[in-house]
mmCIF file of C-alpha atoms in Angstrom:
data_model
loop_
_atom_site.group_PDB
_atom_site.id
_atom_site.type_symbol
_atom_site.label_atom_id
_atom_site.label_comp_id
_atom_site.label_asym_id
_atom_site.label_seq_id
_atom_site.Cartn_x
_atom_site.Cartn_y
_atom_site.Cartn_z
ATOM 1 C CA MET Q 16 3.908 2.445 10.569
ATOM 2 C CA THR Q 17 5.794 2.126 7.294
ATOM 3 C CA THR Q 18 6.056 5.908 7.042
ATOM 4 C CA THR Q 19 6.428 6.998 10.667
ATOM 5 C CA THR Q 20 8.850 4.348 11.967
ATOM 6 C CA LYS Q 21 12.472 5.372 11.767
ATOM 7 C CA VAL Q 22 14.814 2.554 10.778
ATOM 8 C CA SER Q 23 18.530 2.685 11.521
ATOM 9 C CA ILE Q 24 20.560 0.779 8.939
ATOM 10 C CA CYS Q 25 23.820 -0.232 10.608
ATOM 11 C CA LEU Q 26 26.628 -0.675 8.129
ATOM 12 C CA PRO Q 27 30.108 -1.817 9.232
ATOM 13 C CA THR Q 28 32.821 -1.513 6.587
ATOM 14 C CA TYR Q 29 36.480 -2.443 6.208
ATOM 15 C CA ASN Q 30 38.740 -1.694 3.204
ATOM 16 C CA ARG Q 31 36.080 -2.330 0.548
ATOM 17 C CA PRO Q 32 34.981 1.027 -0.879
ATOM 18 C CA GLU Q 33 34.439 -0.536 -4.305
ATOM 19 C CA LEU Q 34 31.727 -2.781 -2.809
ATOM 20 C CA LEU Q 35 30.392 -0.289 -0.295
ATOM 21 C CA VAL Q 36 28.833 1.967 -2.939
ATOM 22 C CA ARG Q 37 26.290 -0.609 -4.066
ATOM 23 C CA CYS Q 38 25.404 -1.364 -0.452
ATOM 24 C CA ILE Q 39 24.793 2.307 0.394
ATOM 25 C CA GLU Q 40 22.833 2.886 -2.823
ATOM 26 C CA SER Q 41 20.580 -0.109 -2.041
ATOM 27 C CA CYS Q 42 19.830 1.473 1.340
ATOM 28 C CA LEU Q 43 19.066 4.880 -0.131
ATOM 29 C CA MET Q 44 16.703 3.331 -2.703
ATOM 30 C CA GLN Q 45 14.433 1.723 -0.099
ATOM 31 C CA THR Q 46 10.713 2.284 -0.614
ATOM 32 C CA HIS Q 47 10.535 3.011 3.107
ATOM 33 C CA ALA Q 48 12.049 6.482 3.253
ATOM 34 C CA ASN Q 49 12.336 7.177 6.987
ATOM 35 C CA ILE Q 50 15.864 5.821 7.456
ATOM 36 C CA GLU Q 51 19.315 6.687 8.708
ATOM 37 C CA ILE Q 52 22.472 4.894 7.552
ATOM 38 C CA VAL Q 53 24.966 4.571 10.386
ATOM 39 C CA ILE Q 54 28.416 3.670 9.029
ATOM 40 C CA GLY Q 55 31.383 2.494 11.089
ATOM 41 C CA ASP Q 56 34.611 2.451 9.098
ATOM 42 C CA ASP Q 57 37.479 0.251 10.309
ATOM 43 C CA SER Q 58 39.518 0.776 7.139
ATOM 44 C CA SER Q 59 43.289 1.045 7.247
ATOM 45 C CA ASP Q 60 43.375 3.857 4.664
ATOM 46 C CA ASP Q 61 41.399 6.953 3.646
ATOM 47 C CA ARG Q 62 39.684 5.583 0.523
ATOM 48 C CA THR Q 63 36.346 4.901 2.190
ATOM 49 C CA ALA Q 64 36.341 8.224 4.041
ATOM 50 C CA GLN Q 65 37.045 10.094 0.800
ATOM 51 C CA LEU Q 66 34.359 8.176 -1.086
ATOM 52 C CA VAL Q 67 31.681 8.816 1.529
ATOM 53 C CA ALA Q 68 32.619 12.514 1.754
ATOM 54 C CA SER Q 69 32.555 13.040 -2.007
ATOM 55 C CA ARG Q 70 29.393 11.072 -2.803
ATOM 56 C CA TYR Q 71 27.292 11.377 0.340
ATOM 57 C CA GLY Q 72 28.771 14.215 2.376
ATOM 58 C CA ARG Q 73 25.632 16.358 2.098
ATOM 59 C CA ASP Q 74 23.090 13.576 2.660
ATOM 60 C CA PRO Q 75 21.578 14.021 6.155
ATOM 61 C CA ARG Q 76 20.528 10.366 6.203
ATOM 62 C CA ILE Q 77 24.123 9.171 6.427
ATOM 63 C CA ALA Q 78 26.068 9.248 9.713
ATOM 64 C CA TYR Q 79 29.657 8.233 8.937
ATOM 65 C CA ARG Q 80 32.409 7.644 11.491
ATOM 66 C CA ARG Q 81 36.015 6.542 10.963
ATOM 67 C CA ASN Q 82 37.247 4.313 13.777
ATOM 68 C CA VAL Q 83 40.829 5.202 14.745
ATOM 69 C CA PRO Q 84 42.169 2.837 15.863
ATOM 70 C CA ALA Q 85 40.004 0.177 14.200
ATOM 71 C CA LEU Q 86 37.567 -1.485 16.570
ATOM 72 C CA GLY Q 87 37.358 -4.950 15.020
ATOM 73 C CA GLN Q 88 34.360 -6.738 13.517
ATOM 74 C CA ALA Q 89 32.131 -7.282 16.564
ATOM 75 C CA PRO Q 90 32.992 -4.059 18.493
ATOM 76 C CA ASN Q 91 32.375 -2.069 15.316
ATOM 77 C CA VAL Q 92 28.878 -3.521 14.957
ATOM 78 C CA ALA Q 93 28.218 -2.998 18.675
ATOM 79 C CA SER Q 94 29.182 0.665 18.323
ATOM 80 C CA LEU Q 95 26.771 1.049 15.411
ATOM 81 C CA PHE Q 96 23.926 -0.323 17.498
ATOM 82 C CA GLU Q 97 24.698 2.204 20.205
ATOM 83 C CA ARG Q 98 24.784 5.091 17.739
ATOM 84 C CA ALA Q 99 21.485 4.102 16.101
ATOM 85 C CA SER Q 100 18.629 6.504 16.876
ATOM 86 C CA GLY Q 101 15.799 4.680 15.087
ATOM 87 C CA ASP Q 102 12.905 2.645 16.469
ATOM 88 C CA LYS Q 103 14.112 -0.372 14.491
ATOM 89 C CA ILE Q 104 17.586 -1.588 13.540
ATOM 90 C CA LEU Q 105 18.683 -3.387 10.392
ATOM 91 C CA LEU Q 106 22.209 -4.711 9.896
ATOM 92 C CA ILE Q 107 23.824 -4.970 6.457
ATOM 93 C CA HIS Q 108 27.491 -5.777 5.776
ATOM 94 C CA ASP Q 109 29.441 -3.645 3.305
ATOM 95 C CA ASP Q 110 29.741 -6.331 0.597
ATOM 96 C CA ASP Q 111 26.038 -7.224 0.682
ATOM 97 C CA TYR Q 112 23.003 -5.186 -0.349
ATOM 98 C CA LEU Q 113 19.264 -4.856 0.138
ATOM 99 C CA LEU Q 114 16.444 -5.324 -2.314
ATOM 100 C CA VAL Q 115 14.423 -2.177 -2.812
ATOM 101 C CA HIS Q 116 11.366 -3.352 -0.775
ATOM 102 C CA CYS Q 117 13.364 -4.981 2.040
ATOM 103 C CA ILE Q 118 12.490 -2.650 4.883
ATOM 104 C CA GLU Q 119 8.908 -2.128 3.724
ATOM 105 C CA LYS Q 120 8.205 -5.861 3.586
ATOM 106 C CA LEU Q 121 9.795 -6.596 6.943
ATOM 107 C CA LEU Q 122 8.297 -3.578 8.682
ATOM 108 C CA ALA Q 123 4.817 -4.566 7.451
ATOM 109 C CA GLN Q 124 4.953 -7.579 9.759
ATOM 110 C CA TRP Q 125 4.566 -5.257 12.752
ATOM 111 C CA GLU Q 126 1.168 -4.263 11.357
ATOM 112 C CA ARG Q 127 0.155 -7.926 11.406
ATOM 113 C CA TYR Q 128 1.724 -8.668 14.791
ATOM 114 C CA PRO Q 129 1.958 -5.492 16.924
ATOM 115 C CA ASP Q 130 4.034 -7.185 19.634
ATOM 116 C CA LEU Q 131 6.560 -8.524 17.124
ATOM 117 C CA GLU Q 132 10.246 -7.972 17.935
ATOM 118 C CA VAL Q 133 12.187 -9.508 14.992
ATOM 119 C CA ALA Q 134 11.476 -10.093 11.300
ATOM 120 C CA PHE Q 135 13.636 -11.556 8.524
ATOM 121 C CA GLY Q 136 13.316 -12.982 5.019
ATOM 122 C CA ASP Q 137 15.236 -14.898 2.364
ATOM 123 C CA GLN Q 138 18.656 -13.998 0.984
ATOM 124 C CA TYR Q 139 19.852 -14.179 -2.589
ATOM 125 C CA GLU Q 140 23.393 -15.453 -3.004
ATOM 126 C CA THR Q 141 25.446 -13.506 -5.540
ATOM 127 C CA ASP Q 142 28.889 -13.829 -7.088
ATOM 128 C CA HIS Q 143 31.699 -11.355 -6.429
ATOM 129 C CA ASP Q 144 30.267 -8.958 -9.035
ATOM 130 C CA GLY Q 145 26.824 -8.949 -7.417
ATOM 131 C CA ARG Q 146 25.109 -11.191 -9.972
ATOM 132 C CA ILE Q 147 22.353 -13.282 -8.391
ATOM 133 C CA MET Q 148 22.877 -17.050 -8.466
ATOM 134 C CA HIS Q 149 19.324 -18.406 -8.342
ATOM 135 C CA ALA Q 150 20.029 -22.128 -7.907
ATOM 136 C CA ALA Q 151 22.600 -21.450 -5.204
ATOM 137 C CA SER Q 152 20.154 -19.109 -3.464
ATOM 138 C CA GLU Q 153 17.470 -21.789 -3.354
ATOM 139 C CA ARG Q 154 19.914 -24.305 -1.908
ATOM 140 C CA MET Q 155 21.163 -21.848 0.709
ATOM 141 C CA ASN Q 156 17.702 -20.916 1.965
ATOM 142 C CA LEU Q 157 16.603 -24.534 2.020
ATOM 143 C CA ALA Q 158 19.733 -25.477 4.010
ATOM 144 C CA TYR Q 159 18.801 -22.812 6.561
ATOM 145 C CA HIS Q 160 15.195 -24.004 6.897
ATOM 146 C CA ARG Q 161 13.692 -21.028 5.060
ATOM 147 C CA THR Q 162 10.783 -22.567 3.176
ATOM 148 C CA ALA Q 163 7.211 -21.540 2.330
ATOM 149 C CA SER Q 164 5.810 -23.943 4.911
ATOM 150 C CA ALA Q 165 7.891 -22.257 7.642
ATOM 151 C CA SER Q 166 6.653 -18.704 6.972
ATOM 152 C CA GLY Q 167 4.973 -16.640 9.670
ATOM 153 C CA LEU Q 168 5.491 -16.493 13.413
ATOM 154 C CA GLN Q 169 8.118 -18.899 14.714
ATOM 155 C CA ASN Q 170 7.439 -21.133 17.711
ATOM 156 C CA PRO Q 171 9.522 -21.255 19.762
ATOM 157 C CA PRO Q 172 11.379 -18.103 18.631
ATOM 158 C CA GLY Q 173 14.729 -19.299 19.991
ATOM 159 C CA ARG Q 174 14.827 -22.230 17.582
ATOM 160 C CA VAL Q 175 15.269 -19.769 14.702
ATOM 161 C CA GLY Q 176 18.699 -18.686 15.881
ATOM 162 C CA ILE Q 177 19.942 -22.084 17.009
ATOM 163 C CA VAL Q 178 19.326 -23.890 13.693
ATOM 164 C CA GLN Q 179 20.764 -20.921 11.710
ATOM 165 C CA MET Q 180 17.448 -20.007 10.092
ATOM 166 C CA PHE Q 181 18.151 -16.428 11.158
ATOM 167 C CA PRO Q 182 20.324 -14.643 8.530
ATOM 168 C CA ASN Q 183 23.655 -12.940 9.140
ATOM 169 C CA ASN Q 184 22.234 -9.590 8.014
ATOM 170 C CA GLY Q 185 19.232 -8.086 6.248
ATOM 171 C CA TRP Q 186 17.003 -8.648 9.295
ATOM 172 C CA LEU Q 187 14.885 -6.034 11.146
ATOM 173 C CA ALA Q 188 14.376 -5.848 14.898
ATOM 174 C CA ASN Q 189 13.263 -3.546 17.688
ATOM 175 C CA ALA Q 190 16.165 -1.257 18.551
ATOM 176 C CA ALA Q 191 15.704 -1.684 22.294
ATOM 177 C CA LEU Q 192 16.078 -5.466 22.033
ATOM 178 C CA VAL Q 193 19.091 -5.239 19.715
ATOM 179 C CA LYS Q 194 20.880 -2.837 22.043
ATOM 180 C CA ARG Q 195 20.149 -5.031 25.032
ATOM 181 C CA ILE Q 196 21.656 -8.100 23.327
ATOM 182 C CA GLY Q 197 24.666 -6.238 21.908
ATOM 183 C CA TYR Q 198 27.413 -7.870 19.841
ATOM 184 C CA ASP Q 199 29.787 -10.306 21.530
ATOM 185 C CA ASP Q 200 33.321 -10.763 20.163
ATOM 186 C CA HIS Q 201 34.244 -13.715 22.405
ATOM 187 C CA TYR Q 202 33.488 -16.203 19.641
ATOM 188 C CA GLY Q 203 35.503 -14.625 16.838
ATOM 189 C CA THR Q 204 34.286 -15.048 13.276
ATOM 190 C CA CYS Q 205 30.906 -16.552 14.243
ATOM 191 C CA CYS Q 206 29.766 -13.395 16.047
ATOM 192 C CA ASP Q 207 26.806 -13.090 13.647
ATOM 193 C CA TYR Q 208 25.582 -16.554 14.623
ATOM 194 C CA VAL Q 209 26.057 -15.859 18.334
ATOM 195 C CA PHE Q 210 24.154 -12.586 18.070
ATOM 196 C CA GLY Q 211 21.321 -14.123 16.037
ATOM 197 C CA THR Q 212 20.919 -16.980 18.482
ATOM 198 C CA ARG Q 213 20.865 -14.722 21.524
ATOM 199 C CA LEU Q 214 18.497 -12.273 19.826
ATOM 200 C CA CYS Q 215 15.956 -14.970 18.958
ATOM 201 C CA LEU Q 216 16.242 -16.584 22.394
ATOM 202 C CA ALA Q 217 15.406 -13.220 23.976
ATOM 203 C CA ALA Q 218 12.632 -12.213 21.552
ATOM 204 C CA LYS Q 219 8.994 -12.799 22.408
ATOM 205 C CA ARG Q 220 7.897 -13.069 18.774
ATOM 206 C CA VAL Q 221 9.921 -13.653 15.604
ATOM 207 C CA CYS Q 222 8.459 -13.643 12.092
ATOM 208 C CA TYR Q 223 9.898 -15.196 8.930
ATOM 209 C CA VAL Q 224 8.798 -13.720 5.584
ATOM 210 C CA ASN Q 225 9.130 -16.168 2.694
ATOM 211 C CA GLU Q 226 10.324 -13.491 0.250
ATOM 212 C CA TYR Q 227 13.762 -12.366 -0.872
ATOM 213 C CA VAL Q 228 14.764 -9.144 0.879
ATOM 214 C CA SER Q 229 18.577 -8.985 0.660
ATOM 215 C CA CYS Q 230 21.610 -10.258 -1.223
ATOM 216 C CA TYR Q 231 24.609 -12.015 0.266
ATOM 217 C CA ARG Q 232 27.751 -11.674 -1.826
ATOM 218 C CA ILE Q 233 30.357 -14.455 -2.032
ATOM 219 C CA THR Q 234 33.811 -12.874 -1.849
ATOM 220 C CA ASP Q 235 37.331 -14.165 -1.254
ATOM 221 C CA VAL Q 236 38.237 -11.326 1.096
ATOM 222 C CA SER Q 237 35.837 -11.926 3.981
ATOM 223 C CA VAL Q 238 37.262 -12.764 7.389
ATOM 224 C CA SER Q 239 35.661 -16.187 7.589
ATOM 225 C CA GLN Q 240 36.706 -17.154 4.078
ATOM 226 C CA ALA Q 241 40.297 -16.403 5.041
ATOM 227 C CA THR Q 242 40.009 -18.638 8.146
ATOM 228 C CA ARG Q 243 37.518 -21.279 6.911
ATOM 229 C CA THR Q 244 40.055 -24.124 6.794
ATOM 230 C CA SER Q 245 41.950 -23.205 9.979
ATOM 231 C CA ILE Q 246 41.387 -24.054 13.624
ATOM 232 C CA ASN Q 247 39.898 -20.515 13.919
ATOM 233 C CA ALA Q 248 37.118 -21.279 11.423
ATOM 234 C CA SER Q 249 33.677 -19.934 12.243
ATOM 235 C CA SER Q 250 32.227 -23.460 12.270
ATOM 236 C CA ILE Q 251 34.481 -24.473 15.161
ATOM 237 C CA ALA Q 252 33.641 -21.293 17.081
ATOM 238 C CA ALA Q 253 29.918 -21.884 16.454
ATOM 239 C CA TRP Q 254 30.183 -25.487 17.677
ATOM 240 C CA ARG Q 255 31.885 -24.355 20.889
ATOM 241 C CA PHE Q 256 29.259 -21.699 21.480
ATOM 242 C CA LEU Q 257 26.352 -24.029 20.801
ATOM 243 C CA ASN Q 258 27.887 -26.778 22.942
ATOM 244 C CA SER Q 259 28.181 -24.417 25.913
ATOM 245 C CA LEU Q 260 24.758 -22.794 25.547
ATOM 246 C CA ALA Q 261 22.301 -23.373 28.397
ATOM 247 C CA LEU Q 262 18.911 -24.197 26.870
ATOM 248 C CA PRO Q 263 15.486 -25.195 28.189
ATOM 249 C CA PRO Q 264 14.400 -28.793 27.427
ATOM 250 C CA GLU Q 265 12.065 -27.736 24.612
ATOM 251 C CA LEU Q 266 15.016 -26.330 22.627
ATOM 252 C CA GLU Q 267 17.268 -29.374 22.928
ATOM 253 C CA PRO Q 268 15.896 -30.828 19.643
ATOM 254 C CA ALA Q 269 16.970 -27.596 17.927
ATOM 255 C CA ARG Q 270 20.483 -27.942 19.356
ATOM 256 C CA LYS Q 271 20.623 -31.552 18.146
ATOM 257 C CA LEU Q 272 19.527 -30.477 14.666
ATOM 258 C CA ALA Q 273 22.184 -27.750 14.577
ATOM 259 C CA MET Q 274 24.844 -30.167 15.805
ATOM 260 C CA ARG Q 275 23.900 -32.616 13.072
ATOM 261 C CA ARG Q 276 25.139 -30.059 10.582
ATOM 262 C CA LEU Q 277 28.032 -28.585 12.544
ATOM 263 C CA VAL Q 278 29.736 -31.683 13.953
ATOM 264 C CA PRO Q 279 30.867 -33.233 10.642
ATOM 265 C CA ILE Q 280 32.279 -29.908 9.499
ATOM 266 C CA VAL Q 281 34.203 -29.524 12.761
ATOM 267 C CA VAL Q 282 35.485 -33.104 12.632
ATOM 268 C CA SER Q 283 36.796 -32.445 9.125
ATOM 269 C CA LEU Q 284 38.532 -29.250 10.245
ATOM 270 C CA LEU Q 285 40.092 -30.917 13.292
ATOM 271 C CA ALA Q 286 41.483 -33.691 11.119
ATOM 272 C CA ARG Q 287 42.996 -31.212 8.731
ATOM 273 C CA ASN Q 288 44.563 -29.194 11.525
ATOM 274 C CA ARG Q 289 46.359 -32.141 13.165
ATOM 275 C CA GLU Q 290 43.772 -32.531 15.917
ATOM 276 C CA ALA Q 291 43.015 -36.136 15.026
ATOM 277 C CA ARG Q 292 42.247 -37.339 18.544
ATOM 278 C CA ALA Q 293 39.814 -34.479 19.194
ATOM 279 C CA GLY Q 294 38.174 -35.135 15.830
ATOM 280 C CA LEU Q 295 37.752 -38.840 16.589
ATOM 281 C CA GLN Q 296 36.264 -38.160 20.021
ATOM 282 C CA LEU Q 297 33.833 -35.638 18.571
ATOM 283 C CA ALA Q 298 32.726 -37.986 15.782
ATOM 284 C CA LEU Q 299 32.221 -41.011 18.035
ATOM 285 C CA GLY Q 300 30.499 -38.886 20.679
ATOM 286 C CA ASN Q 301 28.011 -37.488 18.142
ATOM 287 C CA LEU Q 302 27.079 -40.461 15.987
ATOM 288 C CA HIS Q 303 23.619 -38.978 15.501
ATOM 289 C CA ALA Q 304 25.281 -36.440 13.219
ATOM 290 C CA TYR Q 305 26.303 -39.365 11.002
ATOM 291 C CA ARG Q 306 22.970 -41.194 11.191
ATOM 292 C CA PHE Q 307 24.480 -43.575 13.721
ATOM 293 C CA GLY Q 308 26.999 -44.975 11.288
ATOM 294 C CA PHE Q 309 24.758 -45.139 8.219
ATOM 295 C CA SER Q 310 26.344 -42.066 6.622
ATOM 296 C CA PRO Q 311 29.336 -42.658 4.295
ATOM 297 C CA ARG Q 312 30.655 -39.343 5.534
ATOM 298 C CA LEU Q 313 31.580 -40.918 8.872
ATOM 299 C CA TYR Q 314 33.960 -43.352 7.219
ATOM 300 C CA TYR Q 315 35.293 -40.605 4.991
ATOM 301 C CA HIS Q 316 36.165 -38.617 8.119
ATOM 302 C CA LEU Q 317 37.631 -41.645 9.861
ATOM 303 C CA LEU Q 318 39.900 -42.040 6.853
ATOM 304 C CA MET Q 319 40.940 -38.392 7.176
ATOM 305 C CA ILE Q 320 41.653 -38.881 10.888
ATOM 306 C CA TRP Q 321 43.690 -42.034 10.182
ATOM 307 C CA LYS Q 322 45.766 -40.234 7.558
ATOM 308 C CA ALA Q 323 46.292 -37.333 9.969
ATOM 309 C CA THR Q 324 47.697 -39.655 12.629
ATOM 310 C CA ARG Q 325 50.023 -41.400 10.192
ATOM 311 C CA ARG Q 326 51.265 -38.398 8.283
ATOM 312 C CA PRO Q 327 50.428 -35.178 10.160
ATOM 313 C CA GLY Q 328 50.096 -32.205 7.879
ATOM 314 C CA SER Q 329 50.282 -34.329 4.737
ATOM 315 C CA GLU Q 330 48.952 -32.921 1.498
ATOM 316 C CA SER Q 331 46.496 -35.788 1.148
ATOM 317 C CA VAL Q 332 44.798 -34.867 4.441
ATOM 318 C CA ALA Q 333 44.522 -31.231 3.386
ATOM 319 C CA LEU Q 334 42.978 -32.190 0.051
ATOM 320 C CA LEU Q 335 40.490 -34.501 1.732
ATOM 321 C CA ALA Q 336 39.420 -31.777 4.145
ATOM 322 C CA ILE Q 337 39.078 -29.143 1.444
ATOM 323 C CA LYS Q 338 37.019 -31.485 -0.712
ATOM 324 C CA ASP Q 339 34.766 -32.359 2.203
ATOM 325 C CA GLU Q 340 34.176 -28.704 3.178
ATOM 326 C CA GLN Q 341 33.486 -27.643 -0.406
ATOM 327 C CA GLY Q 342 31.205 -30.576 -1.054
ATOM 328 C CA VAL Q 343 29.090 -30.413 2.099
ATOM 329 C CA ASP Q 344 29.451 -27.137 3.964
ATOM 330 C CA THR Q 345 26.975 -24.663 2.515
ATOM 331 C CA SER Q 346 27.622 -22.086 5.185
ATOM 332 C CA ARG Q 347 27.816 -18.383 4.590
ATOM 333 C CA ALA Q 348 31.049 -16.483 4.841
ATOM 334 C CA ARG Q 349 30.169 -14.841 8.141
ATOM 335 C CA MET Q 350 28.242 -17.719 9.571
ATOM 336 C CA PRO Q 351 29.302 -21.280 10.277
#
């Protein structure tokens, strides 16, 4: 299967040609050679188009399209899924990149489990220049429940998406399933999380490989980094989505686990953005997220809420919120 299966690598890009090159090169260097790279360019200038034409214009594996007008993050990804002609689809964002054996390692899981529909592995976290940060990578994967003891088939599969074990990109899945799920832009900057959750809920079998297969780059120019302290932050959108999601009883523990992580982040953001009453209601209505009052973080957030009610928009509230997010929220730029 590793030689006959065609894999479509879907690559959305926006105004980052200097980062895009490494991403494309990592795709072309895959040990699994039967690939196509489907690029959707939402850039506001011609730099990316010129770069792709000059460096890769004669490579039949690359299918580039400039979106005029720009489609936006989620519609761009959705269009890439529709254009993909492979049996499997892999998503990679333009500032991230794949390890050389990524597709081969993930695709091998279909040999072990012929009815598999989704496979994913660990991510390295890198700095802006693409240098791997090993300690940060270990913390990130641990925070997202990717451990050696969790490797193999996941039961139930839907839990993987809900608790954010499923990565924002670098995964591999059956093209038919991916196209059926599509990419929903109703939840803004957390569209990766929404897609991953819906994909895993719909999949019959999902496999986690306890090996590094891709690299996630920390940059200051991502959409969610630009909105991470605002009321439009991906964490708030993810909380709203998860709160409204209809789940069978066996997946309610997964929702509760996800809420345990999300609720304190959202409370902090609400306090910072002058939504003190909403923050207080959320905190008191989800005391399990604060170990029923045994977490010092609850009182830290109550202090933030109190300061917000006394001096709305004060600098002290903003500093408290920023410190709390930086100290606790280990979320990825495109995921809450």
